[in-house]
Tab-separated table of C-alpha atoms in Angstrom:
chain	number	residue	atom	x	y	z
A	24	MET	CA	4.793	-16.712	-15.538
A	25	SER	CA	4.821	-13.094	-14.361
A	26	GLN	CA	6.008	-10.755	-11.680
A	27	ILE	CA	3.783	-10.196	-8.634
A	28	ALA	CA	4.755	-7.031	-6.773
A	29	LEU	CA	4.097	-7.045	-3.022
A	30	ARG	CA	2.725	-3.712	-1.766
A	31	ILE	CA	2.916	-3.661	2.044
A	32	HIS	CA	1.187	-0.796	3.849
A	33	VAL	CA	2.436	0.117	7.338
A	34	GLY	CA	-0.092	2.331	9.104
A	35	THR	CA	0.131	1.651	12.843
A	36	LEU	CA	2.769	1.538	15.548
A	37	ALA	CA	2.120	-2.180	16.090
A	38	GLY	CA	2.559	-2.840	12.392
A	39	ALA	CA	5.800	-0.868	12.277
A	40	ARG	CA	7.320	-2.317	15.440
A	41	ARG	CA	6.177	-5.936	15.192
A	42	GLY	CA	4.674	-6.584	11.779
A	43	VAL	CA	7.559	-5.223	9.718
A	44	PRO	CA	10.305	-7.378	11.330
A	45	LEU	CA	8.149	-10.496	11.020
A	46	LEU	CA	7.411	-9.788	7.348
A	47	LEU	CA	11.077	-9.101	6.618
A	48	GLU	CA	11.964	-12.468	8.136
A	49	LYS	CA	9.347	-14.248	5.996
A	50	LEU	CA	10.376	-12.413	2.825
A	51	LEU	CA	14.034	-13.258	3.313
A	52	ALA	CA	13.159	-16.917	3.885
A	53	GLN	CA	11.131	-16.925	0.653
A	54	LYS	CA	13.852	-15.009	-1.236
A	55	ALA	CA	11.153	-12.520	-2.187
A	56	ARG	CA	11.213	-8.741	-2.519
A	57	ALA	CA	8.573	-6.171	-1.575
A	58	THR	CA	7.792	-2.475	-1.195
A	59	PHE	CA	6.856	-1.080	2.227
A	60	LEU	CA	4.680	2.060	2.150
A	61	LEU	CA	5.052	3.913	5.434
A	62	CYS	CA	2.807	6.212	7.431
A	63	LEU	CA	5.305	7.903	9.748
A	64	GLY	CA	3.062	10.360	11.611
A	65	PRO	CA	0.793	9.898	14.648
A	66	ASP	CA	-0.948	6.576	15.177
A	67	GLN	CA	-4.583	7.612	15.634
A	68	SER	CA	-6.034	4.169	14.945
A	69	GLY	CA	-8.614	4.538	17.709
A	70	ARG	CA	-10.331	7.243	15.665
A	71	ALA	CA	-10.993	4.745	12.860
A	72	PHE	CA	-13.231	2.606	15.043
A	73	GLY	CA	-14.162	-0.174	12.630
A	74	GLN	CA	-10.592	-0.743	11.454
A	75	ALA	CA	-9.271	-0.495	14.989
A	76	LEU	CA	-11.545	-3.265	16.221
A	77	GLY	CA	-10.277	-5.512	13.445
A	78	MET	CA	-6.701	-4.886	14.580
A	79	ALA	CA	-7.444	-5.462	18.266
A	80	ARG	CA	-6.829	-9.218	17.987
A	81	HIS	CA	-3.218	-8.449	17.031
A	82	CYS	CA	-2.521	-5.587	19.461
A	83	TRP	CA	-4.949	-4.547	22.188
A	84	LYS	CA	-3.525	-1.012	22.325
A	85	THR	CA	-4.327	-0.222	18.681
A	86	PRO	CA	-8.062	0.599	19.195
A	87	LEU	CA	-7.084	3.034	21.974
A	88	ARG	CA	-4.383	5.028	20.153
A	89	GLY	CA	-5.401	8.602	19.550
A	90	THR	CA	-8.233	8.315	22.100
A	91	LEU	CA	-7.440	6.860	25.547
A	92	ILE	CA	-3.772	6.425	24.609
A	93	PRO	CA	-2.102	9.570	23.186
A	94	ALA	CA	-1.220	9.352	19.488
A	95	GLN	CA	2.500	8.678	19.108
A	96	GLU	CA	4.665	9.325	16.053
A	97	ILE	CA	5.292	6.030	14.283
A	98	GLY	CA	8.484	7.097	12.514
A	99	LYS	CA	10.207	8.064	15.759
A	100	LEU	CA	9.112	5.190	17.983
A	101	ALA	CA	9.636	2.460	15.363
A	102	ALA	CA	12.729	3.914	13.679
A	103	ASP	CA	14.975	0.916	14.331
A	104	SER	CA	12.610	-1.664	12.842
A	105	LEU	CA	11.697	0.574	9.878
A	106	ARG	CA	15.331	1.224	8.946
A	107	GLN	CA	15.758	-2.539	8.615
A	108	ILE	CA	13.627	-2.386	5.466
A	109	GLU	CA	16.398	-0.786	3.423
A	110	THR	CA	19.233	-2.289	5.451
A	111	GLN	CA	17.993	-5.745	4.448
A	112	GLY	CA	17.644	-4.791	0.793
A	113	PHE	CA	13.947	-4.014	0.488
A	114	GLU	CA	12.202	-1.003	-0.989
A	115	ALA	CA	10.555	1.737	1.107
A	116	GLY	CA	8.242	4.577	0.168
A	117	ILE	CA	5.671	6.767	1.832
A	118	SER	CA	1.972	6.690	2.341
A	119	ALA	CA	0.215	9.546	4.142
A	120	TRP	CA	1.753	11.320	7.141
A	121	ASN	CA	-1.414	10.755	9.189
A	122	ARG	CA	-3.180	7.619	7.944
A	123	VAL	CA	-6.496	8.066	9.746
A	124	ALA	CA	-6.811	11.744	8.822
A	125	TRP	CA	-5.964	10.985	5.187
A	126	GLU	CA	-8.483	8.170	4.897
A	127	LYS	CA	-11.230	10.370	6.362
A	128	GLN	CA	-10.404	13.697	4.706
A	129	ALA	CA	-8.318	13.268	1.556
A	130	ALA	CA	-11.197	12.824	-0.878
A	131	ALA	CA	-12.608	16.288	-0.110
A	132	ALA	CA	-9.452	17.992	1.231
A	133	SER	CA	-8.020	21.252	-0.069
A	134	ASN	CA	-4.831	21.325	-2.132
A	135	ASP	CA	-3.043	22.974	0.798
A	136	TRP	CA	-4.041	20.174	3.184
A	137	ILE	CA	-2.809	17.518	0.763
A	138	ALA	CA	0.465	19.378	0.163
A	139	ALA	CA	1.111	19.784	3.900
A	140	ASP	CA	0.496	16.095	4.639
A	141	ILE	CA	2.798	14.924	1.833
A	142	ASP	CA	5.485	17.431	2.824
A	143	ARG	CA	5.518	16.148	6.419
A	144	ALA	CA	5.670	12.555	5.208
A	145	MET	CA	8.559	13.323	2.853
A	146	ARG	CA	10.564	15.138	5.522
A	147	ALA	CA	10.034	12.335	8.047
A	148	PHE	CA	11.153	9.747	5.495
A	149	ASP	CA	14.290	11.764	4.684
A	150	ARG	CA	15.157	11.982	8.395
A	151	LEU	CA	14.668	8.239	8.784
A	152	PHE	CA	16.516	6.943	5.713
A	153	GLY	CA	18.774	9.834	4.722
A	154	HIS	CA	17.280	10.309	1.259
A	155	PRO	CA	13.945	11.478	-0.167
A	156	PRO	CA	11.175	8.993	-0.978
A	157	ARG	CA	10.492	8.092	-4.602
A	158	ILE	CA	7.467	5.809	-4.209
A	159	PHE	CA	3.995	6.723	-2.917
A	160	GLY	CA	0.931	4.631	-2.121
A	161	ALA	CA	-2.274	6.222	-0.864
A	162	PRO	CA	-3.768	4.590	2.265
A	163	ASP	CA	-6.843	2.507	1.537
A	164	TRP	CA	-6.608	3.655	-2.115
A	165	GLN	CA	-7.848	7.145	-1.202
A	166	ALA	CA	-6.118	9.356	-3.769
A	167	HIS	CA	-6.484	13.061	-4.601
A	168	ARG	CA	-5.895	14.982	-7.806
A	169	HIS	CA	-3.408	17.405	-6.202
A	170	GLN	CA	-1.501	14.503	-4.673
A	171	LEU	CA	-1.096	13.036	-8.169
A	172	ARG	CA	0.233	16.397	-9.398
A	173	LEU	CA	2.673	16.745	-6.492
A	174	LEU	CA	4.183	13.319	-7.055
A	175	GLN	CA	5.233	14.388	-10.529
A	176	ARG	CA	6.600	17.726	-9.310
A	177	HIS	CA	8.605	16.072	-6.522
A	178	GLY	CA	10.161	13.547	-8.879
A	179	PHE	CA	8.486	10.371	-7.637
A	180	GLN	CA	9.221	7.345	-9.805
A	181	LEU	CA	5.857	5.684	-9.326
A	182	SER	CA	2.676	5.633	-7.313
A	183	SER	CA	0.253	2.879	-6.302
A	184	ASP	CA	-2.966	4.654	-5.369
A	185	CYS	CA	-5.819	2.726	-6.922
A	186	ARG	CA	-7.285	-0.642	-7.829
A	187	GLY	CA	-7.028	-1.707	-11.439
A	188	GLN	CA	-5.942	-4.147	-14.088
A	189	HIS	CA	-2.471	-3.105	-15.300
A	190	PRO	CA	0.160	-0.319	-15.038
A	191	PHE	CA	-0.868	2.976	-16.634
A	192	LEU	CA	-0.528	6.754	-16.648
A	193	PRO	CA	-3.540	8.370	-14.944
A	194	VAL	CA	-5.996	10.876	-16.367
A	195	TYR	CA	-8.247	12.450	-13.744
A	196	GLU	CA	-11.241	14.447	-14.988
A	197	GLY	CA	-9.436	15.095	-18.260
A	198	GLU	CA	-6.087	16.090	-16.706
A	199	PRO	CA	-3.081	13.879	-17.593
A	200	LEU	CA	-0.959	13.173	-14.496
A	201	PRO	CA	2.079	11.303	-15.814
A	202	CYS	CA	3.556	9.698	-12.698
A	203	PRO	CA	3.154	5.954	-13.474
A	204	GLN	CA	0.459	4.125	-11.556
A	205	LEU	CA	0.958	0.503	-10.524
A	206	PRO	CA	-2.537	-0.353	-9.261
A	207	THR	CA	-3.414	-3.189	-6.933
A	208	THR	CA	-4.741	-5.857	-9.306
A	209	LEU	CA	-5.625	-8.700	-6.937
A	210	PRO	CA	-8.149	-8.781	-4.065
A	211	THR	CA	-6.683	-8.691	-0.575
A	212	LEU	CA	-6.854	-11.580	1.863
A	213	GLU	CA	-8.946	-9.367	4.125
A	214	GLU	CA	-11.548	-8.780	1.396
A	215	LEU	CA	-11.804	-12.449	0.507
A	216	MET	CA	-12.259	-13.377	4.168
A	217	ARG	CA	-14.939	-10.707	4.571
A	218	GLY	CA	-16.725	-12.390	1.686
A	219	GLY	CA	-17.068	-15.549	3.774
A	220	ARG	CA	-14.020	-17.517	2.674
A	221	SER	CA	-11.738	-19.281	5.123
A	222	ASP	CA	-8.004	-18.573	5.229
A	223	THR	CA	-7.330	-21.639	3.075
A	224	ASP	CA	-10.072	-20.825	0.566
A	225	SER	CA	-8.843	-17.235	0.292
A	226	VAL	CA	-5.331	-18.412	-0.540
A	227	GLN	CA	-6.707	-20.867	-3.093
A	228	ARG	CA	-8.783	-18.143	-4.772
A	229	LEU	CA	-5.742	-15.885	-5.156
A	230	LEU	CA	-3.726	-18.763	-6.615
A	231	GLU	CA	-6.539	-19.437	-9.098
A	232	LEU	CA	-6.555	-15.787	-10.185
A	233	SER	CA	-2.790	-15.614	-10.604
A	234	ALA	CA	-2.746	-18.826	-12.628
A	235	GLN	CA	-5.048	-17.246	-15.212
A	236	THR	CA	-2.666	-14.516	-16.396
A	237	THR	CA	0.931	-13.854	-17.334
A	238	ALA	CA	0.548	-10.080	-16.924
A	239	PRO	CA	2.324	-8.331	-14.019
A	240	GLN	CA	0.224	-8.196	-10.853
A	241	VAL	CA	0.223	-6.161	-7.621
A	242	PHE	CA	-0.886	-7.687	-4.317
A	243	SER	CA	-1.511	-5.457	-1.295
A	244	LEU	CA	-1.318	-6.372	2.371
A	245	ARG	CA	-1.061	-4.622	5.730
A	246	ALA	CA	1.714	-5.069	8.257
A	247	GLU	CA	-1.010	-4.890	10.910
A	248	HIS	CA	-3.166	-7.680	9.437
A	249	GLU	CA	-1.182	-10.191	7.410
A	250	GLY	CA	2.067	-9.282	9.165
A	251	LEU	CA	0.668	-10.068	12.614
A	252	GLY	CA	-2.448	-12.164	12.150
A	253	TYR	CA	-2.342	-14.179	8.921
A	254	ARG	CA	1.314	-15.117	8.571
A	255	THR	CA	0.612	-18.793	7.866
A	256	ALA	CA	-1.866	-17.999	5.086
A	257	LEU	CA	0.545	-15.451	3.650
A	258	GLU	CA	3.428	-17.914	3.633
A	259	GLN	CA	1.245	-20.512	1.869
A	260	LEU	CA	0.236	-17.893	-0.703
A	261	TRP	CA	3.810	-16.833	-1.441
A	262	GLN	CA	4.946	-20.439	-1.719
A	263	GLY	CA	2.043	-21.171	-4.072
A	264	TRP	CA	2.915	-18.236	-6.304
A	265	GLN	CA	6.548	-19.297	-6.507
A	266	GLN	CA	5.473	-22.859	-7.349
A	267	GLN	CA	3.401	-21.389	-10.181
A	268	GLY	CA	6.591	-19.754	-11.470
A	269	HIS	CA	5.852	-16.177	-10.424
A	270	THR	CA	8.572	-13.846	-9.178
A	271	LEU	CA	7.692	-11.929	-5.986
A	272	CYS	CA	9.144	-8.462	-6.439
A	273	ALA	CA	9.005	-4.819	-5.346
A	274	LEU	CA	7.002	-2.162	-7.147
A	275	GLY	CA	10.224	-0.642	-8.435
A	276	ASP	CA	11.249	-4.003	-9.916
A	277	LEU	CA	7.948	-4.216	-11.765
A	278	LEU	CA	8.337	-0.679	-13.116
A	279	ALA	CA	11.888	-1.404	-14.289
A	280	GLY	CA	10.547	-4.142	-16.552
A	281	LEU	CA	8.070	-1.856	-18.308
A	282	GLU	CA	8.548	0.239	-21.429
A	283	MET	CA	7.471	3.685	-20.263
A	284	LYS	CA	6.712	4.859	-23.811
A	285	ASN	CA	4.224	2.010	-24.143
A	286	LEU	CA	2.271	2.704	-20.936
A	287	PRO	CA	-1.317	3.637	-21.792
A	288	TYR	CA	-3.174	6.597	-20.326
A	289	ALA	CA	-6.300	5.553	-18.446
A	290	GLY	CA	-8.966	7.304	-16.440
A	291	ILE	CA	-9.082	7.216	-12.653
A	292	HIS	CA	-12.324	7.624	-10.700
A	293	ARG	CA	-14.046	6.811	-7.401
A	294	ALA	CA	-16.326	3.798	-6.897
A	295	GLY	CA	-16.928	0.896	-4.527
A	296	ILE	CA	-15.681	-2.694	-4.727
A	297	PRO	CA	-16.975	-5.913	-3.108
A	298	ASN	CA	-16.207	-6.541	0.570
A	299	ARG	CA	-14.733	-3.086	1.234
A	300	GLU	CA	-16.611	-0.163	2.783
A	301	GLY	CA	-16.981	3.180	1.022
A	302	SER	CA	-15.526	4.241	-2.289
A	303	LEU	CA	-11.921	4.259	-3.449
A	304	PHE	CA	-9.946	5.117	-6.556
A	305	LEU	CA	-10.255	2.729	-9.492
A	306	GLN	CA	-8.590	2.527	-12.877
A	307	GLY	CA	-11.022	3.366	-15.644
A	308	ARG	CA	-11.162	3.174	-19.415
A	309	GLN	CA	-8.063	3.639	-21.535
A	310	HIS	CA	-7.620	7.054	-23.150
A	311	LEU	CA	-6.863	6.808	-26.857
A	312	ASP	CA	-4.301	9.112	-28.512
């Protein structure tokens, strides 16, 4: 079978403090690897009202952060639990500095705004881990052309900013942007549940999809959702994948197994997908030489 890379987004203080340690424990028990993509700036979850309500069942403070509760810097207040990611042998990278601001503004933001957000995220990561980040993953798959340029300039090894079918090199509106993209290829548990499936049915659907291919896959989850609320379903899913013969790995592990010279160029564009609000970045048609 194939590799399935686990892409874990950490975008709230609750996810960083509580979700990350719980996920690390589960991953170690499963002898699995993963990549954690960190938002280290202020937790303003209360300003993303719909998302915040969904997280309220896991932490009642989350819907109030950035409104009734002052926004607090995730990287500083959750430093001890976040450092455990690398201490325990897992892979860490960055997402946006300010998750809520990025999700709301990145699509139409200026180049300067994008550059400032990424610079703050990179500096916070360096302070936390003692080395610069080399992996990026846009929150909620909200990418930006200038962000894709900056990743190449800053020497990032890979990025995971969109939904798609297979690893590729992105072309955005005719501009090649050669930092490799490892797109999320499988639906999330959250999306399947929004579509009316139970926890068990959602796990079964993902196992059906993964049984149909031997190509490398990327599965995305949130420390705030699966890490705190759906741990049993997640454990069943990981066990099912391993029983199918898949290896659960980090994004960097998946990239290491690819021949860079053979990666195709493909378009990247905005569109909607089932059971997720708004538009996000999707992999498009392959660009021929």
